[in-house]
XYZ file of C-alpha atoms in Angstrom:
657
model
C -145.418 47.638 67.706
C -147.680 48.941 70.450
C -146.649 49.956 74.037
C -148.211 51.560 77.096
C -146.180 54.682 77.927
C -146.544 56.263 81.369
C -145.165 59.813 81.341
C -145.926 63.183 82.909
C -148.758 64.887 81.004
C -148.472 68.128 82.992
C -145.421 69.317 81.204
C -142.802 68.291 83.733
C -140.043 65.854 83.312
C -138.275 67.646 80.495
C -141.285 67.896 78.208
C -142.514 64.388 78.850
C -146.202 63.528 79.203
C -148.289 60.626 80.560
C -150.841 58.395 78.794
C -153.715 56.828 80.646
C -153.460 53.053 81.124
C -156.161 52.371 78.510
C -154.451 54.367 75.703
C -151.801 53.052 73.337
C -149.160 54.765 71.269
C -147.833 53.395 67.971
C -144.034 53.615 67.820
C -141.426 52.267 65.397
C -139.128 49.408 66.240
C -135.592 50.863 66.056
C -134.315 47.424 65.042
C -136.229 47.585 61.740
C -135.291 50.838 60.080
C -137.105 50.061 56.852
C -140.434 49.886 58.679
C -139.991 53.341 60.193
C -140.981 55.011 56.916
C -144.051 52.790 56.524
C -145.686 53.762 59.844
C -145.606 57.550 60.251
C -147.318 59.476 63.008
C -150.622 59.574 61.086
C -150.893 55.779 61.400
C -151.297 54.934 57.627
C -150.225 51.404 56.718
C -148.467 52.202 53.444
C -147.275 48.624 52.918
C -150.876 47.397 52.823
C -151.875 50.269 50.551
C -149.080 49.513 48.080
C -149.907 45.820 48.190
C -153.586 46.565 47.517
C -152.701 48.760 44.563
C -150.537 45.985 43.139
C -153.390 43.512 43.525
C -155.783 45.895 41.780
C -153.270 46.387 38.974
C -152.864 42.656 38.512
C -156.642 42.159 38.447
C -157.116 44.874 35.802
C -154.267 43.415 33.757
C -155.826 39.967 34.044
C -159.199 41.263 32.874
C -157.676 43.016 29.877
C -155.609 39.942 29.020
C -158.652 37.692 29.322
C -160.681 39.981 27.045
C -157.921 39.863 24.451
C -157.331 36.102 24.707
C -161.047 35.348 24.542
C -161.520 37.749 21.666
C -160.838 37.020 18.016
C -157.401 37.698 16.592
C -157.835 36.203 13.127
C -158.300 39.399 11.191
C -157.315 43.046 10.748
C -154.037 44.481 12.093
C -150.761 42.973 11.069
C -147.020 43.748 11.272
C -146.117 46.979 9.501
C -142.399 46.422 9.105
C -140.268 49.394 10.064
C -141.235 51.142 13.305
C -143.411 49.584 15.996
C -146.653 51.425 16.726
C -148.363 51.321 20.109
C -151.299 49.231 18.881
C -148.878 46.650 17.510
C -147.134 46.312 20.866
C -150.363 45.987 22.825
C -151.895 43.450 20.426
C -148.895 41.257 19.744
C -149.259 37.494 19.674
C -146.001 35.584 19.583
C -146.484 32.404 17.556
C -144.033 30.127 15.784
C -144.150 30.572 12.017
C -142.025 30.022 8.990
C -140.262 33.305 8.336
C -141.088 35.045 5.055
C -138.289 35.773 2.590
C -137.310 39.413 2.097
C -134.829 41.667 0.320
C -132.730 43.494 2.919
C -131.214 45.784 0.293
C -130.931 45.949 -3.480
C -128.312 43.174 -3.583
C -129.054 40.788 -0.713
C -132.013 38.445 -0.290
C -132.635 36.629 3.011
C -134.657 33.413 3.038
C -135.263 30.498 5.377
C -133.313 27.435 4.282
C -134.565 23.873 4.371
C -132.924 23.240 7.773
C -134.902 26.108 9.320
C -131.973 28.520 9.447
C -131.540 31.850 7.705
C -129.477 32.164 4.540
C -128.583 35.229 2.486
C -128.106 35.374 -1.274
C -125.692 38.071 -2.494
C -126.274 39.096 -6.109
C -122.931 40.896 -6.266
C -120.944 37.727 -5.610
C -123.601 35.249 -6.791
C -123.194 33.291 -3.545
C -125.313 31.978 -0.687
C -124.157 32.196 2.923
C -125.734 30.894 6.118
C -126.669 33.542 8.675
C -128.348 31.539 11.436
C -128.929 27.837 11.963
C -131.959 27.572 14.183
C -134.932 25.228 14.106
C -136.973 27.063 16.714
C -137.051 30.628 15.435
C -140.144 32.650 16.231
C -141.693 35.695 14.665
C -143.908 38.340 16.164
C -147.291 38.147 14.457
C -149.475 41.169 15.272
C -153.203 40.923 14.848
C -156.284 42.339 16.499
C -159.351 44.466 16.021
C -161.369 47.307 17.486
C -165.154 46.976 17.656
C -167.571 49.866 17.985
C -170.695 49.590 20.104
C -172.604 52.412 18.397
C -172.039 51.301 14.750
C -170.461 54.670 13.930
C -166.759 54.166 14.509
C -164.437 52.499 12.013
C -162.192 49.475 12.130
C -158.502 50.312 11.865
C -157.526 47.862 9.133
C -153.838 48.685 8.705
C -151.257 51.450 9.049
C -147.781 51.960 7.622
C -145.072 54.588 7.444
C -144.645 56.456 4.157
C -141.152 57.456 3.025
C -137.940 57.144 4.986
C -138.395 60.114 7.338
C -141.167 58.428 9.352
C -143.197 61.632 9.479
C -146.155 60.394 7.463
C -148.411 57.442 8.310
C -150.942 56.010 5.880
C -154.032 54.500 7.488
C -156.828 52.324 6.109
C -160.196 52.461 7.849
C -163.335 50.407 7.252
C -166.887 50.881 8.460
C -168.317 48.262 10.780
C -170.633 47.069 8.009
C -167.451 46.604 5.913
C -168.880 48.090 2.739
C -166.829 51.320 2.782
C -163.036 51.608 3.012
C -161.197 54.905 3.498
C -157.492 55.465 2.753
C -156.070 58.456 4.646
C -152.746 59.964 5.692
C -151.700 61.406 9.050
C -148.805 63.884 9.276
C -146.503 64.840 12.129
C -146.249 66.681 14.439
C -150.020 67.187 14.871
C -150.889 63.854 13.200
C -153.928 65.396 11.604
C -155.390 62.956 9.058
C -156.531 63.713 5.516
C -158.727 61.372 3.464
C -157.400 60.408 0.009
C -159.732 57.786 -1.386
C -162.994 56.041 -0.531
C -163.862 52.593 -1.866
C -167.473 51.377 -1.774
C -168.658 47.794 -2.159
C -170.964 46.925 -5.056
C -174.603 46.383 -4.212
C -175.265 43.223 -2.183
C -171.548 42.602 -1.571
C -168.924 43.398 1.026
C -165.305 44.573 0.920
C -162.493 42.169 1.737
C -159.679 43.048 4.128
C -156.743 43.438 1.741
C -153.022 44.247 2.139
C -151.998 47.813 2.869
C -151.583 50.210 -0.095
C -148.101 50.730 -1.534
C -147.089 54.402 -1.694
C -144.596 56.030 -4.020
C -141.413 57.406 -2.381
C -142.739 60.985 -2.512
C -146.099 59.927 -1.056
C -148.072 61.551 -3.879
C -149.565 58.338 -5.300
C -150.288 54.803 -4.207
C -151.393 51.380 -5.408
C -154.070 49.315 -3.734
C -156.226 46.283 -4.478
C -159.970 46.588 -5.034
C -162.866 44.803 -6.714
C -163.311 45.700 -10.385
C -166.364 44.829 -12.455
C -165.318 42.854 -15.522
C -168.411 41.343 -17.157
C -172.032 41.612 -16.067
C -172.187 41.571 -12.291
C -168.911 39.694 -11.767
C -166.166 41.459 -9.841
C -162.506 40.463 -9.635
C -159.755 41.837 -7.410
C -157.385 44.077 -9.390
C -154.967 46.980 -8.845
C -155.891 50.655 -8.790
C -153.456 53.571 -9.028
C -154.410 56.804 -7.225
C -152.674 60.148 -7.745
C -153.403 62.269 -4.694
C -152.658 65.790 -5.929
C -154.440 65.338 -9.254
C -157.245 63.176 -7.823
C -156.835 60.732 -10.694
C -157.550 57.019 -10.627
C -156.492 54.296 -13.076
C -156.998 50.524 -13.125
C -153.726 48.940 -14.227
C -154.706 45.242 -14.168
C -157.828 43.711 -15.596
C -159.278 40.406 -16.727
C -161.236 37.428 -15.399
C -158.657 36.504 -12.783
C -157.812 37.518 -9.222
C -154.825 39.584 -8.101
C -153.522 37.877 -4.966
C -151.009 40.468 -3.799
C -148.790 43.288 -5.032
C -145.144 42.316 -4.759
C -143.329 45.560 -5.554
C -143.583 48.873 -7.333
C -140.508 49.825 -9.348
C -141.037 53.588 -9.586
C -137.785 54.040 -11.545
C -138.757 51.767 -14.420
C -142.502 52.303 -13.863
C -143.246 48.606 -13.379
C -145.600 46.859 -10.936
C -144.996 43.206 -10.039
C -147.862 41.146 -8.647
C -149.153 37.598 -8.183
C -152.451 36.509 -9.686
C -154.488 33.491 -10.673
C -154.973 32.217 -14.226
C -158.120 33.271 -16.054
C -159.057 29.775 -17.249
C -157.426 27.813 -14.434
C -158.124 29.453 -11.053
C -156.059 26.813 -9.229
C -152.868 28.204 -10.759
C -150.829 31.160 -9.487
C -148.507 33.235 -11.668
C -146.183 36.245 -11.676
C -147.352 39.311 -13.625
C -145.762 42.657 -14.471
C -147.463 45.767 -15.835
C -146.551 49.388 -16.575
C -147.770 51.956 -14.080
C -149.751 54.965 -15.420
C -146.994 57.368 -14.359
C -144.996 56.325 -17.409
C -145.171 58.822 -20.273
C -144.823 56.103 -22.913
C -148.157 54.347 -22.724
C -151.145 55.220 -20.594
C -152.668 51.740 -20.679
C -150.792 48.528 -21.403
C -151.726 44.891 -21.061
C -150.174 43.066 -18.097
C -147.535 40.484 -18.999
C -147.765 37.067 -17.354
C -144.134 36.052 -16.925
C -144.823 32.453 -15.914
C -148.001 31.605 -17.849
C -147.489 28.746 -20.312
C -143.701 29.288 -20.122
C -143.885 32.275 -22.452
C -140.961 33.689 -24.362
C -139.929 35.602 -21.268
C -138.817 32.431 -19.473
C -138.262 30.206 -22.498
C -134.583 29.846 -21.649
C -135.523 28.485 -18.206
C -138.188 26.050 -19.406
C -136.184 23.045 -18.181
C -136.554 24.141 -14.565
C -140.230 25.060 -14.861
C -141.407 22.110 -16.938
C -143.869 20.981 -14.255
C -144.731 24.305 -12.654
C -148.013 26.208 -12.695
C -148.171 27.479 -9.118
C -145.564 30.170 -8.433
C -144.557 32.459 -5.638
C -142.154 35.366 -6.099
C -140.042 37.739 -4.029
C -139.163 41.191 -5.303
C -137.312 43.963 -3.492
C -139.782 46.083 -1.555
C -139.978 49.858 -1.939
C -137.396 50.994 0.703
C -134.668 48.836 -0.823
C -135.139 49.732 -4.489
C -132.281 51.747 -5.893
C -133.320 55.290 -6.824
C -131.293 55.106 -10.037
C -131.619 51.606 -11.488
C -134.809 50.296 -9.878
C -135.376 46.603 -9.217
C -132.482 44.442 -10.372
C -133.480 40.896 -9.390
C -136.432 38.801 -8.347
C -136.740 35.321 -6.883
C -139.155 32.922 -8.581
C -140.287 29.944 -6.526
C -142.048 26.998 -8.160
C -144.437 25.456 -5.626
C -146.268 22.909 -7.743
C -147.548 20.670 -9.054
C -143.946 19.422 -9.328
C -141.401 19.482 -6.540
C -140.437 22.961 -5.269
C -137.430 24.960 -6.439
C -136.347 28.618 -6.306
C -134.418 30.526 -8.966
C -132.925 34.048 -9.129
C -133.697 36.048 -12.285
C -132.450 39.390 -13.561
C -135.346 41.815 -13.721
C -134.414 43.626 -16.959
C -134.172 40.535 -19.189
C -135.476 37.730 -16.897
C -132.254 35.778 -17.381
C -131.624 32.939 -14.955
C -128.853 33.950 -12.561
C -128.710 31.175 -9.985
C -130.686 28.242 -8.614
C -131.182 28.862 -4.889
C -132.504 25.402 -4.165
C -133.934 22.487 -6.136
C -135.588 19.612 -4.286
C -136.032 17.416 -7.356
C -132.614 15.715 -7.339
C -133.116 14.706 -3.705
C -136.784 13.762 -3.578
C -137.871 12.829 -7.104
C -136.476 9.307 -6.848
C -137.960 8.860 -3.372
C -141.414 9.904 -4.541
C -141.243 7.453 -7.419
C -140.941 4.679 -4.875
C -144.234 5.711 -3.268
C -147.696 4.776 -4.493
C -149.057 8.322 -4.687
C -152.495 9.196 -6.059
C -152.885 10.889 -9.431
C -154.476 14.322 -9.569
C -157.149 15.641 -11.942
C -158.656 19.128 -11.927
C -161.615 20.341 -13.987
C -164.780 22.440 -13.833
C -168.419 21.389 -13.907
C -171.582 23.484 -14.401
C -173.668 24.637 -11.470
C -177.221 25.952 -11.322
C -177.704 29.618 -12.169
C -175.005 29.507 -14.826
C -171.957 29.326 -12.558
C -169.210 26.708 -12.528
C -167.504 24.809 -9.710
C -163.839 23.825 -9.598
C -163.230 20.161 -8.776
C -160.026 18.292 -7.921
C -159.851 14.506 -7.693
C -157.114 12.475 -6.059
C -157.388 9.052 -7.689
C -155.909 6.109 -5.747
C -152.901 4.243 -7.197
C -155.098 1.186 -7.891
C -157.404 3.201 -10.143
C -157.136 2.501 -13.883
C -158.991 4.015 -16.794
C -160.027 0.579 -17.997
C -161.616 -0.318 -14.628
C -165.089 0.804 -15.621
C -166.967 -1.364 -13.146
C -164.785 -0.645 -10.111
C -166.480 1.134 -7.220
C -164.212 3.270 -5.044
C -165.317 4.908 -1.775
C -165.487 8.696 -1.862
C -164.307 11.250 0.696
C -165.086 14.944 0.117
C -163.155 17.713 1.872
C -165.312 20.830 2.168
C -164.421 24.384 3.106
C -166.869 26.844 1.585
C -165.654 29.821 3.618
C -166.262 33.023 1.639
C -163.094 34.025 -0.204
C -161.304 30.719 0.405
C -159.882 28.326 -2.173
C -159.476 24.545 -1.953
C -158.603 23.561 -5.522
C -154.954 24.388 -6.102
C -152.064 23.061 -8.149
C -149.617 23.635 -5.305
C -147.538 20.570 -4.416
C -148.507 19.061 -1.096
C -148.697 15.709 0.621
C -151.360 15.802 3.298
C -154.003 13.648 4.943
C -155.997 13.541 1.710
C -152.967 12.098 -0.083
C -152.638 9.488 2.644
C -156.310 8.494 2.575
C -156.329 8.110 -1.201
C -153.079 6.147 -1.292
C -153.496 3.987 1.802
C -157.255 3.331 1.747
C -158.045 3.414 -2.007
C -160.336 6.405 -1.555
C -161.230 8.919 -4.278
C -160.517 12.169 -2.435
C -162.392 15.246 -3.713
C -161.872 18.979 -3.131
C -164.392 21.585 -4.306
C -164.646 25.339 -4.878
C -168.250 26.498 -5.229
C -170.070 29.823 -5.045
C -168.493 32.071 -2.444
C -164.956 30.829 -3.059
C -162.304 33.227 -4.344
C -163.283 34.452 -7.803
C -166.753 32.856 -7.569
C -168.650 35.986 -6.559
C -170.137 37.208 -3.270
C -173.753 38.102 -4.001
C -175.047 34.559 -3.495
C -173.753 34.530 0.100
C -174.546 38.134 1.047
C -176.841 38.148 4.088
C -176.977 34.322 3.983
C -174.689 31.587 5.335
C -175.133 27.857 5.167
C -177.310 28.091 2.078
C -175.936 28.140 -1.446
C -172.459 26.890 -0.491
C -174.069 23.827 1.134
C -176.445 23.185 -1.754
C -173.620 23.587 -4.280
C -171.521 20.957 -2.500
C -174.426 18.502 -2.706
C -175.175 19.371 -6.351
C -171.534 18.888 -7.390
C -171.310 15.501 -5.729
C -174.548 14.330 -7.308
C -173.208 15.375 -10.700
C -169.965 13.458 -10.111
C -171.794 10.338 -8.913
C -173.963 10.384 -12.032
C -171.033 11.055 -14.375
C -168.139 9.030 -12.938
C -169.275 5.437 -12.641
C -166.245 4.339 -10.635
C -167.532 6.318 -7.616
C -169.468 4.192 -5.138
C -172.594 6.185 -4.302
C -173.268 4.019 -1.234
C -169.922 4.893 0.393
C -169.588 8.683 0.397
C -168.147 10.624 3.332
C -167.576 14.329 3.965
C -165.394 16.219 6.395
C -164.206 19.741 7.094
C -162.284 21.906 9.551
C -163.535 25.186 11.014
C -165.962 26.621 8.482
C -165.733 23.300 6.644
C -166.858 21.567 9.836
C -169.879 23.871 9.891
C -170.677 23.045 6.257
C -170.337 19.330 7.057
C -172.953 19.566 9.822
C -175.278 21.553 7.552
C -174.892 18.976 4.751
C -175.665 16.005 6.987
C -178.644 17.851 8.454
C -180.078 18.716 5.025
C -181.951 15.367 4.836
C -180.808 14.778 1.259
C -178.961 11.539 2.132
C -176.167 11.916 -0.403
C -173.457 11.491 2.202
C -173.363 8.453 4.457
C -171.341 10.078 7.240
C -169.283 13.149 8.095
C -166.655 14.605 10.432
C -166.591 18.163 11.810
C -163.326 19.375 13.332
C -163.473 22.575 15.419
C -166.732 23.697 13.777
C -168.614 26.965 14.097
C -172.255 26.313 14.977
C -174.000 29.523 16.097
C -172.948 32.718 14.332
C -174.260 34.849 17.187
C -171.210 33.716 19.173
C -168.539 33.885 16.492
C -166.088 36.570 15.364
C -168.243 39.658 14.798
C -165.851 40.996 12.161
C -166.396 37.988 9.915
C -170.070 37.463 10.754
C -171.257 41.061 10.389
C -169.362 41.363 7.113
C -171.744 38.832 5.548
C -174.853 38.594 7.732
C -174.944 42.130 9.090
C -175.726 42.867 12.739
C -178.232 40.523 14.432
C -180.664 43.362 15.144
C -181.099 43.939 11.400
C -180.928 40.358 10.079
C -181.766 38.039 12.965
C -183.681 35.623 10.728
C -180.527 34.846 8.752
C -178.674 34.077 11.994
C -181.370 31.581 12.965
C -181.415 29.956 9.516
C -177.619 29.607 9.549
C -177.565 27.994 13.010
C -176.045 24.512 12.696
C -177.575 23.431 16.004
C -180.998 23.585 14.334
C -179.864 21.459 11.376
C -178.034 19.134 13.753
C -181.328 17.718 14.978
C -181.782 16.127 11.539
C -178.397 14.356 11.443
C -178.922 10.559 11.358
C -177.541 8.448 14.181
C -174.134 6.778 13.822
C -173.218 9.112 10.942
C -171.477 12.007 12.703
C -168.112 12.539 14.403
C -167.518 15.805 16.286
C -163.964 16.860 17.294
C -163.049 20.027 19.203
C -160.245 21.481 21.333
C -161.009 22.970 24.740
C -158.599 25.898 24.204
C -159.965 26.905 20.785
C -160.151 30.715 20.534
C -161.066 30.809 16.836
C -164.234 28.723 17.156
C -164.593 28.544 20.960
C -165.445 25.235 22.569
C -168.977 26.453 23.328
C -169.810 25.909 19.648
C -169.084 22.198 19.924
C -170.964 21.967 23.232
C -174.059 23.581 21.719
C -174.045 21.185 18.768
C -173.496 18.166 21.034
C -176.403 19.264 23.204
C -178.650 19.613 20.150
C -177.684 16.144 18.952
C -178.231 14.523 22.347
C -181.594 16.229 22.864
C -182.789 14.889 19.514
C -181.673 11.368 20.448
C -178.915 11.208 17.819
C -176.138 8.719 18.513
C -172.820 10.293 17.504
C -169.126 10.150 18.296
C -167.613 13.036 20.269
C -163.918 13.692 20.937
C -162.477 16.674 22.817
C -158.876 17.602 23.582
C -157.737 19.493 26.671
C -155.407 22.481 26.215
C -155.611 22.291 22.409
C -156.409 25.203 20.125
C -158.192 25.408 16.806
C -155.479 23.572 14.855
C -155.055 20.746 17.407
C -151.320 20.742 16.655
C -150.338 18.880 19.817
C -152.566 15.879 19.061
C -152.812 16.034 15.278
C -151.665 12.458 14.746
C -154.298 11.160 17.156
C -156.926 13.288 15.408
C -156.175 11.791 12.004
C -156.007 8.234 13.365
C -159.398 8.712 15.020
C -160.861 10.118 11.821
C -159.500 7.203 9.806
C -160.965 4.710 12.265
C -164.393 6.360 12.023
C -164.317 6.383 8.203
C -163.100 2.777 8.083
C -166.302 1.693 9.801
C -168.554 4.135 7.955
C -167.247 3.598 4.402
C -166.298 -0.059 4.869
C -162.649 0.577 4.102
C -160.216 -2.314 4.051
C -158.492 -2.741 7.384
C -154.723 -3.021 7.608
C -155.046 -6.765 8.142
C -156.967 -7.152 4.880
C -154.447 -5.240 2.773
C -151.996 -7.354 0.784
C -148.468 -7.285 2.153
C -145.254 -8.956 1.200
C -145.851 -11.542 3.929
C -149.328 -12.688 2.849
C -148.988 -12.369 -0.938
C -148.626 -15.889 -2.400
C -145.402 -16.527 -4.276
C -145.230 -18.582 -7.457
C-alpha cells in the first residue's frame, strides 16, 4: 500500500525524517505477512515477474506441443523395451492398442485374452492363469522423427540397449535421402559412438525403415534385415549376420520371398526364428527357422519353413492347422533365453484363412504342448449360418513382365454356372509403396459386408510398388505406375471374367488409397463409374517429409515430380456426380488442408461432387466409423444401382407355396 509519511528530515525525533507532501513511500501491510517478501525496498513486483515467467513457459510449451501435434508421428522411433530414453519420453503418444504378446521369462508367456485381459501361460505347469481383466488397457506407443534443414544430419531410426548391464546402446541412423543406413554403438560413460556397418540402397531405390538389429549377448555380432538381390534387378528383404570384430557378413536367408520380421535369435542352439511370406503365394505368412553362421557345423544351410504346406515338422498337428496359411508366432526374446538350453517353446498362432487359434509347441521337436485358445468350436457354427462371400486369390500378368496379385470376394449368390450374370464391382485400392492388400488372413470387414449384403464382387489388388513387387518403378514418381496398373488389372478382369458388369464399377481407398482413387478418376480413362476417397493425400508438398522425400526426393531437386503427382491437378478432370470426398477435421496423418485443396480444385472446375467432413475426428474416423460406412454405401447404391433394402427378398415378402 502507499502512504504519505510526515517525519523530521533533519535528523531529530529519534532518527525520524520527513517526506514532502508530494512524495510517497511504499510500505508493507503488516496484516499480510506473505506480501512482505514480494515488495522489498527496491520496489520490484516479484509476483508479477513470477507470473510473467509462468505465462512465457506455458506459451513455449504450447508452441512445442503444437509443433509436435501438427507434425507427423507415423514413422521412425518406437518403444525400445527395457529402459526409457529421453527421446522416448519427450515423443510419447499414448494411444489405445491391443497389447502384443511377450515371453516374460523362459517359462512364462503373457498374452491378451479374448476378453481384453492379460493371461499368462506357464510351461512348467502347463496351465493358463488370468493376470488382469481389463477392457480399457492402454499402451505407450512412442514415435517421432528429427528433420534436418541442411540435408547433412541423419534421422535417428531406432536405439536399443545391448546386454544386461545397460552400458552399451546400439543406434541406427539414416540419411535424409534414406538411401544409406548406418548401424553404430555408443558406450558409457563417454557415450562415444563407433560405426559397425553401412547399408546402401541399390540404384534407383530407397531403404525401408526396418526393425532394430538383434545383438548377441556379448555384443560382438548382430542380425538385421536388408534388401538382397535375388534374380536380375529384383530385391527381397532378407537377414544379414554381421560379426563386428572380424568384419564378416553373411546372408542367412534367401529366396524370392520377403522376411517380415525376426522373432528371436537362439544363440545357444544357433537358430534364428523369423516370419516370412511364401515364394509362390505372397499373401501367405509362415514361420521359418535357419542356422546362424556362428555354428561350426554348417556355414550355409537352407532355411526350414515350419508351417509351409504342413511339412513333416508339424505333421502331428495337421488337424489344428488344416485351414491355415497365414501364421504369426511368438518366441522368447533375447534377454529371456536361457544361457544353457536356449529357446524351449514357441507360440504358433493361426490367423487365417480359417478361424484363429493359438498353440504352444516345444522348440526342439515342435511337439504340440497345449492349445491356448481355439475359436472354431465357438464360431464355426455361427459363421455357417451367415451368407459369407467366397474368396479367390490369383495372379495376372502386367505390362513390363511383372505380375499383380488379385483377390476376389464373390457374393453368396454367385455360382459357377451363372455365366450370363452381371455383378457390380467394387475395387479397394491402396498402392502405398511397401504395403500389401492381398492376404489370406481371416477378417470380416466392410468389403465382406458389401459383397454379402449388396451382391458386389469386391476386389483387392497388389501392383507394382507393393511389398515384394519392387521399388524402381515408383522411385522419383508417385501417382504413375501404381495408378496405371490398377486400371490395367481391372480391364484385364473385365475382359476375362464375364460375370463382372463393366457398366457398374466403383473404386475406393483410404489415405494413400484415397489419393490413388482421385488419380484414377482423373485419368480420363472411364473404366470406373465412381469413386470414394477417405482422408486422402492430395499435394505431396504438404505431406510427411519422411515418406515423401524417401520416394520423390526434396522438392528443390525434383519439383516436376511433385507437380505431376498433385491430385488437385488431376481432380479437375473428375466427372461430375462420380466422386465422394470424406475427411476428418482433426486428421494429423493427412491434414484436413489436403481435402480442402482437392475440394477447391473440384469446385473451381465446376465438378459436382459429394463432400463430407467430421469435426474432431482423426485419420481413422473411429468415432463416426459406422456413419462413414453407411454414407459410403448410400453413395454406391446410387452410383452402381445396387438393390435397396426394400427390394431385397425377406421372409415377409417371399411368396409361400
